[in-house]
PDB file of N, CA and C in Angstrom:
ATOM      1  N   MET A 835       3.819 -16.247   4.459  1.00 62.00           N
ATOM      2  CA  MET A 835       3.118 -15.104   5.010  1.00 62.00           C
ATOM      3  C   MET A 835       1.744 -15.010   4.337  1.00 62.00           C
ATOM      4  N   ILE A 836       0.702 -14.920   5.131  1.00 81.00           N
ATOM      5  CA  ILE A 836      -0.658 -14.861   4.609  1.00 81.00           C
ATOM      6  C   ILE A 836      -1.090 -13.424   4.327  1.00 81.00           C
ATOM      7  N   GLY A 837      -0.745 -12.494   5.226  1.00 84.00           N
ATOM      8  CA  GLY A 837      -1.186 -11.112   5.071  1.00 84.00           C
ATOM      9  C   GLY A 837      -0.090 -10.125   5.389  1.00 84.00           C
ATOM     10  N   SER A 838      -0.318  -8.879   4.988  1.00 83.00           N
ATOM     11  CA  SER A 838       0.664  -7.833   5.271  1.00 83.00           C
ATOM     12  C   SER A 838      -0.025  -6.594   5.839  1.00 83.00           C
ATOM     13  N   ARG A 839       0.679  -5.898   6.689  1.00 81.00           N
ATOM     14  CA  ARG A 839       0.188  -4.675   7.327  1.00 81.00           C
ATOM     15  C   ARG A 839       0.782  -3.491   6.590  1.00 81.00           C
ATOM     16  N   ALA A 840      -0.013  -2.432   6.356  1.00 82.00           N
ATOM     17  CA  ALA A 840       0.458  -1.248   5.631  1.00 82.00           C
ATOM     18  C   ALA A 840       1.170  -1.687   4.351  1.00 82.00           C
ATOM     19  N   SER A 841       0.441  -2.339   3.499  1.00 84.00           N
ATOM     20  CA  SER A 841       0.992  -3.105   2.383  1.00 84.00           C
ATOM     21  C   SER A 841       1.777  -2.302   1.351  1.00 84.00           C
ATOM     22  N   LEU A 842       1.585  -1.000   1.267  1.00 83.00           N
ATOM     23  CA  LEU A 842       2.287  -0.208   0.251  1.00 83.00           C
ATOM     24  C   LEU A 842       3.389   0.675   0.818  1.00 83.00           C
ATOM     25  N   CYS A 843       3.794   0.464   2.041  1.00 81.00           N
ATOM     26  CA  CYS A 843       4.742   1.367   2.707  1.00 81.00           C
ATOM     27  C   CYS A 843       6.105   1.484   2.039  1.00 81.00           C
ATOM     28  N   CYS A 844       6.481   0.560   1.191  1.00 80.00           N
ATOM     29  CA  CYS A 844       7.782   0.686   0.540  1.00 80.00           C
ATOM     30  C   CYS A 844       7.658   1.291  -0.854  1.00 80.00           C
ATOM     31  N   HIS A 845       6.471   1.720  -1.254  1.00 83.00           N
ATOM     32  CA  HIS A 845       6.265   2.317  -2.569  1.00 83.00           C
ATOM     33  C   HIS A 845       6.593   3.807  -2.555  1.00 83.00           C
ATOM     34  N   LYS A 846       6.642   4.430  -3.725  1.00 83.00           N
ATOM     35  CA  LYS A 846       7.001   5.839  -3.857  1.00 83.00           C
ATOM     36  C   LYS A 846       5.930   6.733  -3.239  1.00 83.00           C
ATOM     37  N   VAL A 847       6.384   7.771  -2.542  1.00 85.00           N
ATOM     38  CA  VAL A 847       5.472   8.744  -1.941  1.00 85.00           C
ATOM     39  C   VAL A 847       5.269   9.914  -2.898  1.00 85.00           C
ATOM     40  N   THR A 848       4.220  10.711  -2.661  1.00 85.00           N
ATOM     41  CA  THR A 848       3.860  11.786  -3.591  1.00 85.00           C
ATOM     42  C   THR A 848       4.649  13.070  -3.383  1.00 85.00           C
ATOM     43  N   LYS A 849       5.179  13.304  -2.198  1.00 86.00           N
ATOM     44  CA  LYS A 849       5.887  14.555  -1.918  1.00 86.00           C
ATOM     45  C   LYS A 849       7.263  14.260  -1.322  1.00 86.00           C
ATOM     46  N   TRP A 850       8.226  15.136  -1.604  1.00 88.00           N
ATOM     47  CA  TRP A 850       9.608  14.904  -1.184  1.00 88.00           C
ATOM     48  C   TRP A 850       9.739  14.790   0.333  1.00 88.00           C
ATOM     49  N   TRP A 851       9.011  15.608   1.090  1.00 87.00           N
ATOM     50  CA  TRP A 851       9.164  15.603   2.548  1.00 87.00           C
ATOM     51  C   TRP A 851       8.634  14.323   3.175  1.00 87.00           C
ATOM     52  N   MET A 852       7.799  13.610   2.453  1.00 84.00           N
ATOM     53  CA  MET A 852       7.287  12.336   2.968  1.00 84.00           C
ATOM     54  C   MET A 852       8.382  11.277   3.037  1.00 84.00           C
ATOM     55  N   LYS A 853       9.414  11.432   2.203  1.00 84.00           N
ATOM     56  CA  LYS A 853      10.544  10.498   2.248  1.00 84.00           C
ATOM     57  C   LYS A 853      11.229  10.540   3.610  1.00 84.00           C
ATOM     58  N   LEU A 854      11.216  11.714   4.241  1.00 86.00           N
ATOM     59  CA  LEU A 854      11.832  11.859   5.556  1.00 86.00           C
ATOM     60  C   LEU A 854      11.068  11.091   6.635  1.00 86.00           C
ATOM     61  N   LEU A 855       9.763  10.961   6.459  1.00 84.00           N
ATOM     62  CA  LEU A 855       8.911  10.277   7.437  1.00 84.00           C
ATOM     63  C   LEU A 855       8.806   8.771   7.204  1.00 84.00           C
ATOM     64  N   ARG A 856       9.216   8.341   6.039  1.00 78.00           N
ATOM     65  CA  ARG A 856       9.045   6.922   5.677  1.00 78.00           C
ATOM     66  C   ARG A 856       9.565   5.946   6.728  1.00 78.00           C
ATOM     67  N   PRO A 857      10.757   6.164   7.330  1.00 80.00           N
ATOM     68  CA  PRO A 857      11.231   5.190   8.335  1.00 80.00           C
ATOM     69  C   PRO A 857      10.274   5.029   9.521  1.00 80.00           C
ATOM     70  N   LEU A 858       9.471   6.023   9.813  1.00 80.00           N
ATOM     71  CA  LEU A 858       8.524   5.938  10.927  1.00 80.00           C
ATOM     72  C   LEU A 858       7.304   5.077  10.595  1.00 80.00           C
ATOM     73  N   TYR A 859       6.985   4.964   9.304  1.00 75.00           N
ATOM     74  CA  TYR A 859       5.777   4.258   8.880  1.00 75.00           C
ATOM     75  C   TYR A 859       6.054   2.927   8.186  1.00 75.00           C
ATOM     76  N   LYS A 860       7.261   2.732   7.729  1.00 74.00           N
ATOM     77  CA  LYS A 860       7.563   1.556   6.909  1.00 74.00           C
ATOM     78  C   LYS A 860       7.539   0.280   7.737  1.00 74.00           C
ATOM     79  N   CYS A 861       6.682  -0.649   7.331  1.00 76.00           N
ATOM     80  CA  CYS A 861       6.660  -1.955   7.986  1.00 76.00           C
ATOM     81  C   CYS A 861       6.662  -3.076   6.952  1.00 76.00           C
ATOM     82  N   GLN A 862       6.968  -2.741   5.696  1.00 80.00           N
ATOM     83  CA  GLN A 862       7.117  -3.734   4.637  1.00 80.00           C
ATOM     84  C   GLN A 862       8.418  -3.481   3.911  1.00 80.00           C
ATOM     85  N   LYS A 863       9.090  -4.541   3.513  1.00 84.00           N
ATOM     86  CA  LYS A 863      10.273  -4.364   2.680  1.00 84.00           C
ATOM     87  C   LYS A 863      10.024  -4.853   1.260  1.00 84.00           C
ATOM     88  N   LEU A 864       8.863  -5.451   1.027  1.00 87.00           N
ATOM     89  CA  LEU A 864       8.524  -5.975  -0.292  1.00 87.00           C
ATOM     90  C   LEU A 864       7.499  -5.086  -0.983  1.00 87.00           C
ATOM     91  N   THR A 865       7.635  -4.937  -2.299  1.00 86.00           N
ATOM     92  CA  THR A 865       6.630  -4.221  -3.071  1.00 86.00           C
ATOM     93  C   THR A 865       5.367  -5.079  -3.145  1.00 86.00           C
ATOM     94  N   LEU A 866       4.309  -4.518  -3.669  1.00 86.00           N
ATOM     95  CA  LEU A 866       3.063  -5.267  -3.797  1.00 86.00           C
ATOM     96  C   LEU A 866       3.257  -6.486  -4.693  1.00 86.00           C
ATOM     97  N   ASP A 867       3.966  -6.315  -5.814  1.00 87.00           N
ATOM     98  CA  ASP A 867       4.216  -7.455  -6.708  1.00 87.00           C
ATOM     99  C   ASP A 867       5.021  -8.549  -6.005  1.00 87.00           C
ATOM    100  N   GLU A 868       6.022  -8.150  -5.240  1.00 89.00           N
ATOM    101  CA  GLU A 868       6.837  -9.124  -4.509  1.00 89.00           C
ATOM    102  C   GLU A 868       6.014  -9.838  -3.442  1.00 89.00           C
ATOM    103  N   GLN A 869       5.102  -9.118  -2.796  1.00 87.00           N
ATOM    104  CA  GLN A 869       4.230  -9.743  -1.802  1.00 87.00           C
ATOM    105  C   GLN A 869       3.306 -10.763  -2.473  1.00 87.00           C
ATOM    106  N   LEU A 870       2.751 -10.409  -3.632  1.00 87.00           N
ATOM    107  CA  LEU A 870       1.894 -11.350  -4.358  1.00 87.00           C
ATOM    108  C   LEU A 870       2.666 -12.605  -4.748  1.00 87.00           C
ATOM    109  N   LYS A 871       3.887 -12.436  -5.241  1.00 88.00           N
ATOM    110  CA  LYS A 871       4.712 -13.592  -5.626  1.00 88.00           C
ATOM    111  C   LYS A 871       5.062 -14.457  -4.426  1.00 88.00           C
ATOM    112  N   ALA A 872       5.149 -13.832  -3.229  1.00 88.00           N
ATOM    113  CA  ALA A 872       5.466 -14.577  -2.004  1.00 88.00           C
ATOM    114  C   ALA A 872       4.239 -15.290  -1.436  1.00 88.00           C
ATOM    115  N   GLY A 873       3.076 -15.068  -2.029  1.00 87.00           N
ATOM    116  CA  GLY A 873       1.871 -15.768  -1.584  1.00 87.00           C
ATOM    117  C   GLY A 873       0.949 -14.968  -0.685  1.00 87.00           C
ATOM    118  N   VAL A 874       1.256 -13.702  -0.448  1.00 86.00           N
ATOM    119  CA  VAL A 874       0.385 -12.869   0.387  1.00 86.00           C
ATOM    120  C   VAL A 874      -0.947 -12.671  -0.335  1.00 86.00           C
ATOM    121  N   ARG A 875      -2.053 -12.830   0.401  1.00 83.00           N
ATOM    122  CA  ARG A 875      -3.375 -12.643  -0.190  1.00 83.00           C
ATOM    123  C   ARG A 875      -4.281 -11.743   0.654  1.00 83.00           C
ATOM    124  N   LEU A 876      -3.812 -11.307   1.808  1.00 84.00           N
ATOM    125  CA  LEU A 876      -4.552 -10.356   2.639  1.00 84.00           C
ATOM    126  C   LEU A 876      -3.722  -9.085   2.748  1.00 84.00           C
ATOM    127  N   PHE A 877      -4.299  -7.968   2.316  1.00 84.00           N
ATOM    128  CA  PHE A 877      -3.560  -6.711   2.272  1.00 84.00           C
ATOM    129  C   PHE A 877      -4.280  -5.646   3.094  1.00 84.00           C
ATOM    130  N   ASP A 878      -3.494  -4.747   3.633  1.00 83.00           N
ATOM    131  CA  ASP A 878      -4.015  -3.647   4.434  1.00 83.00           C
ATOM    132  C   ASP A 878      -3.744  -2.341   3.686  1.00 83.00           C
ATOM    133  N   PHE A 879      -4.806  -1.680   3.236  1.00 84.00           N
ATOM    134  CA  PHE A 879      -4.692  -0.397   2.546  1.00 84.00           C
ATOM    135  C   PHE A 879      -5.557   0.632   3.265  1.00 84.00           C
ATOM    136  N   THR A 880      -5.084   1.846   3.277  1.00 84.00           N
ATOM    137  CA  THR A 880      -5.892   2.967   3.736  1.00 84.00           C
ATOM    138  C   THR A 880      -6.009   3.931   2.565  1.00 84.00           C
ATOM    139  N   LEU A 881      -7.230   4.370   2.279  1.00 86.00           N
ATOM    140  CA  LEU A 881      -7.486   5.289   1.178  1.00 86.00           C
ATOM    141  C   LEU A 881      -7.963   6.626   1.712  1.00 86.00           C
ATOM    142  N   LYS A 882      -7.633   7.693   0.986  1.00 85.00           N
ATOM    143  CA  LYS A 882      -8.180   8.999   1.328  1.00 85.00           C
ATOM    144  C   LYS A 882      -8.393   9.798   0.058  1.00 85.00           C
ATOM    145  N   LEU A 883      -9.276  10.771   0.155  1.00 84.00           N
ATOM    146  CA  LEU A 883      -9.550  11.652  -0.969  1.00 84.00           C
ATOM    147  C   LEU A 883      -8.582  12.826  -0.950  1.00 84.00           C
ATOM    148  N   THR A 884      -8.094  13.200  -2.132  1.00 80.00           N
ATOM    149  CA  THR A 884      -7.179  14.334  -2.255  1.00 80.00           C
ATOM    150  C   THR A 884      -7.664  15.253  -3.366  1.00 80.00           C
ATOM    151  N   LYS A 885      -6.993  16.352  -3.521  1.00 74.00           N
ATOM    152  CA  LYS A 885      -7.274  17.319  -4.594  1.00 74.00           C
ATOM    153  C   LYS A 885      -8.752  17.674  -4.651  1.00 74.00           C
ATOM    154  N   GLY A 886      -9.231  18.241  -3.565  1.00 73.00           N
ATOM    155  CA  GLY A 886     -10.635  18.664  -3.525  1.00 73.00           C
ATOM    156  C   GLY A 886     -11.618  17.520  -3.521  1.00 73.00           C
ATOM    157  N   ASP A 887     -11.258  16.419  -2.875  1.00 69.00           N
ATOM    158  CA  ASP A 887     -12.122  15.233  -2.778  1.00 69.00           C
ATOM    159  C   ASP A 887     -12.474  14.634  -4.137  1.00 69.00           C
ATOM    160  N   LYS A 888     -11.581  14.763  -5.119  1.00 69.00           N
ATOM    161  CA  LYS A 888     -11.845  14.235  -6.452  1.00 69.00           C
ATOM    162  C   LYS A 888     -11.020  13.000  -6.783  1.00 69.00           C
ATOM    163  N   ILE A 889      -9.882  12.829  -6.131  1.00 74.00           N
ATOM    164  CA  ILE A 889      -8.994  11.709  -6.448  1.00 74.00           C
ATOM    165  C   ILE A 889      -8.720  10.906  -5.180  1.00 74.00           C
ATOM    166  N   MET A 890      -8.806   9.589  -5.297  1.00 81.00           N
ATOM    167  CA  MET A 890      -8.502   8.723  -4.173  1.00 81.00           C
ATOM    168  C   MET A 890      -7.046   8.280  -4.263  1.00 81.00           C
ATOM    169  N   CYS A 891      -6.379   8.246  -3.110  1.00 85.00           N
ATOM    170  CA  CYS A 891      -4.994   7.769  -3.102  1.00 85.00           C
ATOM    171  C   CYS A 891      -4.790   6.867  -1.894  1.00 85.00           C
ATOM    172  N   PHE A 892      -3.757   6.026  -1.991  1.00 85.00           N
ATOM    173  CA  PHE A 892      -3.361   5.197  -0.866  1.00 85.00           C
ATOM    174  C   PHE A 892      -2.567   6.061   0.099  1.00 85.00           C
ATOM    175  N   CYS A 893      -2.738   5.811   1.385  1.00 84.00           N
ATOM    176  CA  CYS A 893      -1.992   6.575   2.380  1.00 84.00           C
ATOM    177  C   CYS A 893      -1.693   5.687   3.588  1.00 84.00           C
ATOM    178  N   GLN A 894      -0.783   6.158   4.414  1.00 83.00           N
ATOM    179  CA  GLN A 894      -0.477   5.524   5.692  1.00 83.00           C
ATOM    180  C   GLN A 894      -0.013   6.642   6.606  1.00 83.00           C
ATOM    181  N   GLY A 895      -0.853   7.024   7.563  1.00 81.00           N
ATOM    182  CA  GLY A 895      -0.531   8.172   8.398  1.00 81.00           C
ATOM    183  C   GLY A 895      -0.459   9.425   7.533  1.00 81.00           C
ATOM    184  N   LEU A 896       0.661  10.133   7.581  1.00 85.00           N
ATOM    185  CA  LEU A 896       0.845  11.346   6.779  1.00 85.00           C
ATOM    186  C   LEU A 896       1.343  11.059   5.364  1.00 85.00           C
ATOM    187  N   LEU A 897       1.723   9.821   5.097  1.00 83.00           N
ATOM    188  CA  LEU A 897       2.272   9.476   3.785  1.00 83.00           C
ATOM    189  C   LEU A 897       1.170   9.217   2.773  1.00 83.00           C
ATOM    190  N   GLU A 898       1.389   9.700   1.544  1.00 86.00           N
ATOM    191  CA  GLU A 898       0.515   9.397   0.411  1.00 86.00           C
ATOM    192  C   GLU A 898       1.375   8.723  -0.643  1.00 86.00           C
ATOM    193  N   PHE A 899       0.843   7.667  -1.262  1.00 86.00           N
ATOM    194  CA  PHE A 899       1.617   6.879  -2.207  1.00 86.00           C
ATOM    195  C   PHE A 899       1.156   7.128  -3.636  1.00 86.00           C
ATOM    196  N   GLU A 900       2.095   7.046  -4.583  1.00 85.00           N
ATOM    197  CA  GLU A 900       1.836   7.350  -5.983  1.00 85.00           C
ATOM    198  C   GLU A 900       1.001   6.297  -6.697  1.00 85.00           C
ATOM    199  N   ASP A 901       0.878   5.131  -6.148  1.00 86.00           N
ATOM    200  CA  ASP A 901       0.201   4.025  -6.837  1.00 86.00           C
ATOM    201  C   ASP A 901      -1.231   4.380  -7.211  1.00 86.00           C
ATOM    202  N   SER A 902      -1.638   3.975  -8.409  1.00 84.00           N
ATOM    203  CA  SER A 902      -3.009   4.184  -8.867  1.00 84.00           C
ATOM    204  C   SER A 902      -3.941   3.207  -8.143  1.00 84.00           C
ATOM    205  N   VAL A 903      -4.976   3.726  -7.540  1.00 85.00           N
ATOM    206  CA  VAL A 903      -5.941   2.876  -6.826  1.00 85.00           C
ATOM    207  C   VAL A 903      -6.603   1.903  -7.802  1.00 85.00           C
ATOM    208  N   ARG A 904      -7.026   2.406  -8.928  1.00 84.00           N
ATOM    209  CA  ARG A 904      -7.709   1.564  -9.917  1.00 84.00           C
ATOM    210  C   ARG A 904      -6.797   0.438 -10.417  1.00 84.00           C
ATOM    211  N   LYS A 905      -5.567   0.768 -10.793  1.00 85.00           N
ATOM    212  CA  LYS A 905      -4.640  -0.243 -11.309  1.00 85.00           C
ATOM    213  C   LYS A 905      -4.262  -1.260 -10.231  1.00 85.00           C
ATOM    214  N   THR A 906      -4.090  -0.789  -9.008  1.00 85.00           N
ATOM    215  CA  THR A 906      -3.723  -1.696  -7.914  1.00 85.00           C
ATOM    216  C   THR A 906      -4.842  -2.690  -7.627  1.00 85.00           C
ATOM    217  N   PHE A 907      -6.091  -2.212  -7.539  1.00 84.00           N
ATOM    218  CA  PHE A 907      -7.205  -3.124  -7.284  1.00 84.00           C
ATOM    219  C   PHE A 907      -7.449  -4.056  -8.465  1.00 84.00           C
ATOM    220  N   TYR A 908      -7.210  -3.567  -9.671  1.00 83.00           N
ATOM    221  CA  TYR A 908      -7.336  -4.437 -10.848  1.00 83.00           C
ATOM    222  C   TYR A 908      -6.318  -5.575 -10.766  1.00 83.00           C
ATOM    223  N   LYS A 909      -5.088  -5.253 -10.401  1.00 82.00           N
ATOM    224  CA  LYS A 909      -4.034  -6.261 -10.260  1.00 82.00           C
ATOM    225  C   LYS A 909      -4.395  -7.265  -9.163  1.00 82.00           C
ATOM    226  N   LEU A 910      -4.863  -6.752  -8.017  1.00 83.00           N
ATOM    227  CA  LEU A 910      -5.216  -7.640  -6.907  1.00 83.00           C
ATOM    228  C   LEU A 910      -6.400  -8.538  -7.241  1.00 83.00           C
ATOM    229  N   ASN A 911      -7.320  -8.038  -8.032  1.00 80.00           N
ATOM    230  CA  ASN A 911      -8.506  -8.802  -8.387  1.00 80.00           C
ATOM    231  C   ASN A 911      -8.152 -10.086  -9.132  1.00 80.00           C
ATOM    232  N   LYS A 912      -6.992 -10.115  -9.769  1.00 79.00           N
ATOM    233  CA  LYS A 912      -6.545 -11.327 -10.459  1.00 79.00           C
ATOM    234  C   LYS A 912      -6.126 -12.419  -9.475  1.00 79.00           C
ATOM    235  N   TYR A 913      -5.719 -12.013  -8.268  1.00 76.00           N
ATOM    236  CA  TYR A 913      -5.146 -12.946  -7.298  1.00 76.00           C
ATOM    237  C   TYR A 913      -6.041 -13.244  -6.097  1.00 76.00           C
ATOM    238  N   CYS A 914      -6.859 -12.280  -5.702  1.00 70.00           N
ATOM    239  CA  CYS A 914      -7.604 -12.475  -4.464  1.00 70.00           C
ATOM    240  C   CYS A 914      -8.918 -11.696  -4.476  1.00 70.00           C
ATOM    241  N   PHE A 915      -9.781 -12.031  -3.556  1.00 64.00           N
ATOM    242  CA  PHE A 915     -11.070 -11.380  -3.384  1.00 64.00           C
ATOM    243  C   PHE A 915     -10.865 -10.035  -2.684  1.00 64.00           C
ATOM    244  N   ILE A 916     -11.560  -9.007  -3.139  1.00 63.00           N
ATOM    245  CA  ILE A 916     -11.421  -7.683  -2.534  1.00 63.00           C
ATOM    246  C   ILE A 916     -12.613  -7.415  -1.634  1.00 63.00           C
ATOM    247  N   PHE A 917     -12.326  -7.152  -0.371  1.00 62.00           N
ATOM    248  CA  PHE A 917     -13.344  -6.816   0.626  1.00 62.00           C
ATOM    249  C   PHE A 917     -13.059  -5.410   1.134  1.00 62.00           C
ATOM    250  N   ILE A 918     -14.047  -4.568   1.101  1.00 62.00           N
ATOM    251  CA  ILE A 918     -13.873  -3.191   1.569  1.00 62.00           C
ATOM    252  C   ILE A 918     -14.677  -3.016   2.843  1.00 62.00           C
ATOM    253  N   ASN A 919     -13.976  -2.661   3.914  1.00 62.00           N
ATOM    254  CA  ASN A 919     -14.609  -2.458   5.210  1.00 62.00           C
ATOM    255  C   ASN A 919     -14.945  -0.971   5.362  1.00 62.00           C
ATOM    256  N   LYS A 920     -16.181  -0.620   5.090  1.00 60.00           N
ATOM    257  CA  LYS A 920     -16.596   0.791   5.150  1.00 60.00           C
ATOM    258  C   LYS A 920     -16.799   1.269   6.581  1.00 60.00           C
ATOM    259  N   THR A 921     -16.815   0.360   7.544  1.00 59.00           N
ATOM    260  CA  THR A 921     -17.030   0.781   8.936  1.00 59.00           C
ATOM    261  C   THR A 921     -15.799   1.406   9.542  1.00 59.00           C
ATOM    262  N   GLN A 922     -14.647   1.310   8.887  1.00 55.00           N
ATOM    263  CA  GLN A 922     -13.415   1.878   9.394  1.00 55.00           C
ATOM    264  C   GLN A 922     -13.260   3.356   9.059  1.00 55.00           C
ATOM    265  N   SER A 923     -14.166   3.909   8.269  1.00 48.00           N
ATOM    266  CA  SER A 923     -14.008   5.302   7.855  1.00 48.00           C
ATOM    267  C   SER A 923     -14.245   6.268   9.006  1.00 48.00           C
ATOM    268  N   ILE A 924     -13.610   7.423   8.909  1.00 45.00           N
ATOM    269  CA  ILE A 924     -13.718   8.434   9.956  1.00 45.00           C
ATOM    270  C   ILE A 924     -14.716   9.494   9.532  1.00 45.00           C
TER     271      ILE A 924
END
């Protein structure tokens, strides 16, 4: 597998009610580390600002994930090139 869609969908969500919605959004069964070990090098992330536009978090639809943006990109930087498509913003 070269790439993954909604790459963090199997990670922990920030709020309890988001667990109820997870089956609607989940399209990965592997964690980010497992995807890297499997050879995935193209990832799909969506970011949004939270807490008064001060903190960035990963999201997918209504779900927000606990993963640290900084730590995740630092980890990915060891394995692959990071390209940010700013034209996708709303």
